[in-house]
Amino acid sequence: MLSLRLLSRDWRGGELALIATALILAVTCVTVIAHFSDRLTRAMQLQSQSFLAAERVVSSSQLLPQVLLQEAKQRGLEQAQSTSFASMLSAGDQFQFASVRAVSNEYPLLGELEIRRSTAGASTKVQHGPKPGNVWLEARLLPLLKIQLGDKLQLGNATFTISAIVDQEPDRSDNLFSMGPRLMMHIGDLASTQIVQPGSRIQYRYLFAGDDRALDEYIRWLKPQLSAHQKVLDLRDGQPRVASALDRAEGFLYLAGSLAVLLASVAVGLTARRYSLRHTRYVAVMKSLGAGRKKIFQIYCGQMATLAAIATLIGLLLGSLIQVYAVMLMRDFFPVSPPPSSLLPTLTGIATGCACTLGFALPPLFRLAHTNPMQTLNRDWSNPDRREWLGLIVGPSSMLLLIWWLSGSLATTAALLAGLGLLIVGSALINRLLVHSKLANLGGSWRIALGSLQRRAAFNTLLIAAFGTALLTMLAMTFARTALIDEWQMQVPEQAPNHFLLNITSEKLEPLRTLLEKKQLATSDFYPMVRGRLSAVNGTPVRERPQRANALNRELNLSWSSTLPDGNRLLSGSWWDQIDKGVSVEVELAARLGLELNDQLRFSIGGLEFEAPITSLRSLDWNNIRPNFYMLFAPGSLKNFPATYITSFYLPPEQKLFVNQLVRSYPDVSIIELDKIIQRIRDTINQVSIAIETVLALMLVAGVLILVAGVRASIDERLQEAAIIRTLGGNKRLLLQSLVLEFGLLGAVAGLLGAAGSEITLAILSAKVFNLPFSMHSALWLTGPLLGILLVGTAGTLSCRSAVSQPPLKVLRGLS
Amino acid sequence: MSIILKAKNISHQVATSDGPLTLLNNISLQLALGESLAITGPSGSGKSTLLGLLAGLDRPSDGKIWLGNNEITAMGEEQRAAVRARHVGFVFQTFQLLPGLTAKENVMLPSELRGERKAAKQAEAFLDRVGLSHRLAHYPRQLSGGEQQRVALARAFCSIGNRDETHSSGVLFADEPTGSLDAHTGEKIIDLLFKLNAETSTTLILVTHEQRLAQRCSLHLQMLAGTIAVDSLPDGDDNYSAVSV
């Protein structure tokens, strides 16, 4: 009862409110992130599975041996199969190139197809493909072939009835570069078409689903038996680009969340310290009245436990509400309603509340319980700092354990530990330099300000470290967020190319260019393309070389360019301004094939042999949406070979019908439509950005809390000194100047340390967490100290304004 | 008469940056139940330190102290706190009321710390005895200095005089109880203190600079530089009352 009464009465003092706010903030932050991550991960899992139409897929350019499929059956796994290829369709005198997919009865194992039985009808979801003798078409094919639902069409040697329009298939994005509009058929009809012949370019997909353990075991058994042109696709292959954005976002969120917890904890620690100092007198009185150490600890622990429990509950509630809002924002991204959170996020929130309270709020109270009751008689209310070490060990230790748990990364935790250690050592050194500087010789307010800093040198070191930590995290996370979101936006800028045109012949090049220009559609360059196979390296046939890669099993798109295309970076060798022949090879492919500069490559193009030395190695930005080539030749090198061209362009959604015009006017040109996928990626990125900014905002609030807590932690002493100076004749201006100088100096030093720390942190984050290129941030070094002076100076001066504005007697009475 | 407080050869040193500093040097005394002792002396003579040690707030560096039947110098902090809770009341120069608690709650505090259930009724009764029954729900900041010290008196007597005993086994320690009050208010507080002391037969030890106040006590001990300079304590078997040597 007594502890609850003291809790309600002490609320007015402000410290408990600040501790509660910091705890709420920490728990909210962690709960939001944990909920978000938990639901996101599980939704991603569901979504990826539906993007794959299965839990695992084996993709192959050859039929998979029956023995492998038989094994899956014996292990009780569900199976489905699909076969994809490009082929010409005909209906009457109309012809159209289409992307054909033949599926088995079991397709899809996961996810649903959306079909329409009439042109104007609504889509319905089904979990099967067309029946034998029937085909389903993409709507665009109907006007192109001038046919209706129910009509017949010819595919190879067989005739089929068009029974539905297929609007959506779960794993359509599995092959972005599937050519042309979709035709879906039953796999049993494939033989009757007589299209698939030995040597045909076919993509076989074997879909599997079933018990997780059985599936994992089967895939483990299967993998060693697959050849280089067969690969297993799992969850994250469903949408690699989105997965990578979400991975980074998750990394950022957990890091920002951990730092917000760290900041909030420091705020809790500083405030609890002041609370403990202010309560030294009460405890001495209670002890003199017969309260023992245990009783005092019981009273204050009861008080803090109640406060922590209420704050944790509020934090959990707020966290849940915010995550519901975040998931609602991202609902378009999820194909199905994301599954409800597990219990883990709530447990994480509770653990955070406990860690903050146990690590940061209780050690000062522990010290409080050791107050000497003799203090009631000698009226010395200073709390001897004999047990300050306890807080300095217990707090950071519990926090590092929590961060380790949250981030799951020992490297991140170690980096933070090292950063904090450096910050404290740096604070102590700079503080020492400052108080021993000649600045005091400037007299007046400088002497008062430096004198004040000197008197509290030990605590100021802690304060600078706390302010520095706050500024470090605020700066680092703001800069990281900018870099991260900018990078994403750069990958899919507003008008990123969303359509590709392939197989453009030389004759069609100019008319097509003119048409696109007339429509005012921004295109990337038209890149020439010659299809050829790498046949030998330095005279050794590739099939005899130890290094194998998919690229050796198929024809490569060879191109040439006078300039280094956007997103390409020359890593070694020379570009064509210095030499006029040779080939530039993408560096990762070169590594896989064991290729080095000056190696002589032999290509087989249309039965003709062609040789070129490797003159440079390039890196490619695979994330940008534009034509990219493994092999780029010097202009003119491939002039004797027939080339087609490729380009990409941005088509605004309102001009989508232009695609039909293109298909009709240029039937031999292949069109790849990426607009829906790009839009989905962009939406996801925007929504994840909102999540990041929400957490960042929470973290910035935690940073500001530290500033307030830090200033308030030493305010009583400062107010007392200021009142005494005024009583002794110091004028308001002198006092105000000294306060501004004192807090300004603290802020500047903290800002400088914060900037240095941020730069190091950003370097580590760029390399280890976000995989982004690192560059120095000159703006940090200016922003850090300025922000420090502004925030700490303002918060400090405002908090101490009563020392200047009120009569000194009132200030002293208020303190007693 | 039964002895309620006994100190034997107590000395006390504290560590300073210049080496150990002796605050008290070989002091012995004893008090019988219901007696009152005034400790006077100049600032820094060790009055308050002696008061604190006799009340069991700290342990002397040397010597022994008995409060009632308990040798408090042989006890740990928790045990000493338990003895204080049962036998000790305090009145301080600066009142030392908890600002977050009302007058009644401040008086209830010692009983609450002991875990007693009748705390509220007893507190109201003692506040009535000090004439503050109309100020039960007021916070210290809403009370005058004199009223605050009356609340402190009520708290002290509630702490030691609330058991069903003919004579309280408690000792009231008062550290310059009029030090923060004007002469007139101080006089009233002292009257009240001695009135309650007589009513409850409490043993009283008070530290004061005021000779008039000291003269109202049955015994007087004057201190100088940590030793007893002059005393009016009765000689005992163990030479407890002599000027310390």
mmCIF file of N, CA, C and O in Angstrom, chain A residues 49 77 131 217 230 332 370 426 472 532 563 596 641 684 742 782:
data_model
loop_
_atom_site.group_PDB
_atom_site.id
_atom_site.type_symbol
_atom_site.label_atom_id
_atom_site.label_comp_id
_atom_site.label_asym_id
_atom_site.label_seq_id
_atom_site.Cartn_x
_atom_site.Cartn_y
_atom_site.Cartn_z
ATOM 1 N N GLN A 49 5.203 -19.150 -50.857
ATOM 2 C CA GLN A 49 4.740 -20.475 -51.253
ATOM 3 C C GLN A 49 3.692 -20.370 -52.345
ATOM 4 O O GLN A 49 3.672 -21.134 -53.292
ATOM 5 N N LEU A 77 4.983 -37.068 -50.324
ATOM 6 C CA LEU A 77 4.867 -35.654 -50.712
ATOM 7 C C LEU A 77 3.862 -35.491 -51.854
ATOM 8 O O LEU A 77 3.729 -36.361 -52.701
ATOM 9 N N LYS A 131 -9.195 -28.590 -68.135
ATOM 10 C CA LYS A 131 -9.401 -30.038 -68.339
ATOM 11 C C LYS A 131 -8.819 -30.415 -69.701
ATOM 12 O O LYS A 131 -8.646 -29.553 -70.562
ATOM 13 N N GLU A 217 13.848 -33.254 -45.857
ATOM 14 C CA GLU A 217 14.690 -34.448 -46.019
ATOM 15 C C GLU A 217 14.791 -34.860 -47.487
ATOM 16 O O GLU A 217 15.854 -35.215 -47.984
ATOM 17 N N GLN A 230 19.631 -27.775 -63.189
ATOM 18 C CA GLN A 230 18.420 -28.025 -62.398
ATOM 19 C C GLN A 230 18.620 -27.358 -61.052
ATOM 20 O O GLN A 230 19.679 -27.499 -60.439
ATOM 21 N N ASP A 332 -2.388 -4.629 -49.167
ATOM 22 C CA ASP A 332 -2.383 -4.918 -50.606
ATOM 23 C C ASP A 332 -1.243 -5.855 -50.987
ATOM 24 O O ASP A 332 -1.296 -6.551 -51.978
ATOM 25 N N HIS A 370 20.666 1.502 0.428
ATOM 26 C CA HIS A 370 21.855 1.546 1.277
ATOM 27 C C HIS A 370 22.090 2.929 1.880
ATOM 28 O O HIS A 370 23.162 3.196 2.414
ATOM 29 N N GLY A 426 36.063 8.428 -25.015
ATOM 30 C CA GLY A 426 36.147 9.724 -25.719
ATOM 31 C C GLY A 426 35.553 10.829 -24.874
ATOM 32 O O GLY A 426 36.136 11.925 -24.764
ATOM 33 N N LEU A 472 24.372 9.963 -31.718
ATOM 34 C CA LEU A 472 24.929 8.944 -32.625
ATOM 35 C C LEU A 472 23.805 8.152 -33.288
ATOM 36 O O LEU A 472 23.754 8.032 -34.514
ATOM 37 N N GLY A 532 24.702 -16.563 -79.019
ATOM 38 C CA GLY A 532 25.851 -17.429 -79.287
ATOM 39 C C GLY A 532 26.191 -18.234 -78.059
ATOM 40 O O GLY A 532 25.720 -17.946 -76.958
ATOM 41 N N THR A 563 29.776 2.684 -75.237
ATOM 42 C CA THR A 563 29.940 3.270 -73.895
ATOM 43 C C THR A 563 29.588 2.224 -72.842
ATOM 44 O O THR A 563 28.857 1.278 -73.112
ATOM 45 N N GLU A 596 39.840 -15.184 -66.696
ATOM 46 C CA GLU A 596 40.672 -14.067 -66.242
ATOM 47 C C GLU A 596 40.929 -13.149 -67.413
ATOM 48 O O GLU A 596 40.713 -13.520 -68.580
ATOM 49 N N PHE A 641 27.502 -10.890 -87.880
ATOM 50 C CA PHE A 641 26.471 -11.825 -87.425
ATOM 51 C C PHE A 641 25.117 -11.133 -87.361
ATOM 52 O O PHE A 641 25.051 -9.945 -87.016
ATOM 53 N N THR A 684 5.341 -2.195 -52.042
ATOM 54 C CA THR A 684 5.948 -2.819 -50.862
ATOM 55 C C THR A 684 7.011 -1.912 -50.277
ATOM 56 O O THR A 684 7.069 -1.692 -49.072
ATOM 57 N N GLU A 742 27.599 26.265 -20.738
ATOM 58 C CA GLU A 742 27.811 24.941 -20.147
ATOM 59 C C GLU A 742 27.092 23.859 -20.964
ATOM 60 O O GLU A 742 27.699 22.865 -21.371
ATOM 61 N N LEU A 782 29.083 18.291 -39.486
ATOM 62 C CA LEU A 782 28.547 19.631 -39.219
ATOM 63 C C LEU A 782 27.246 19.503 -38.429
ATOM 64 O O LEU A 782 27.020 20.197 -37.434
#
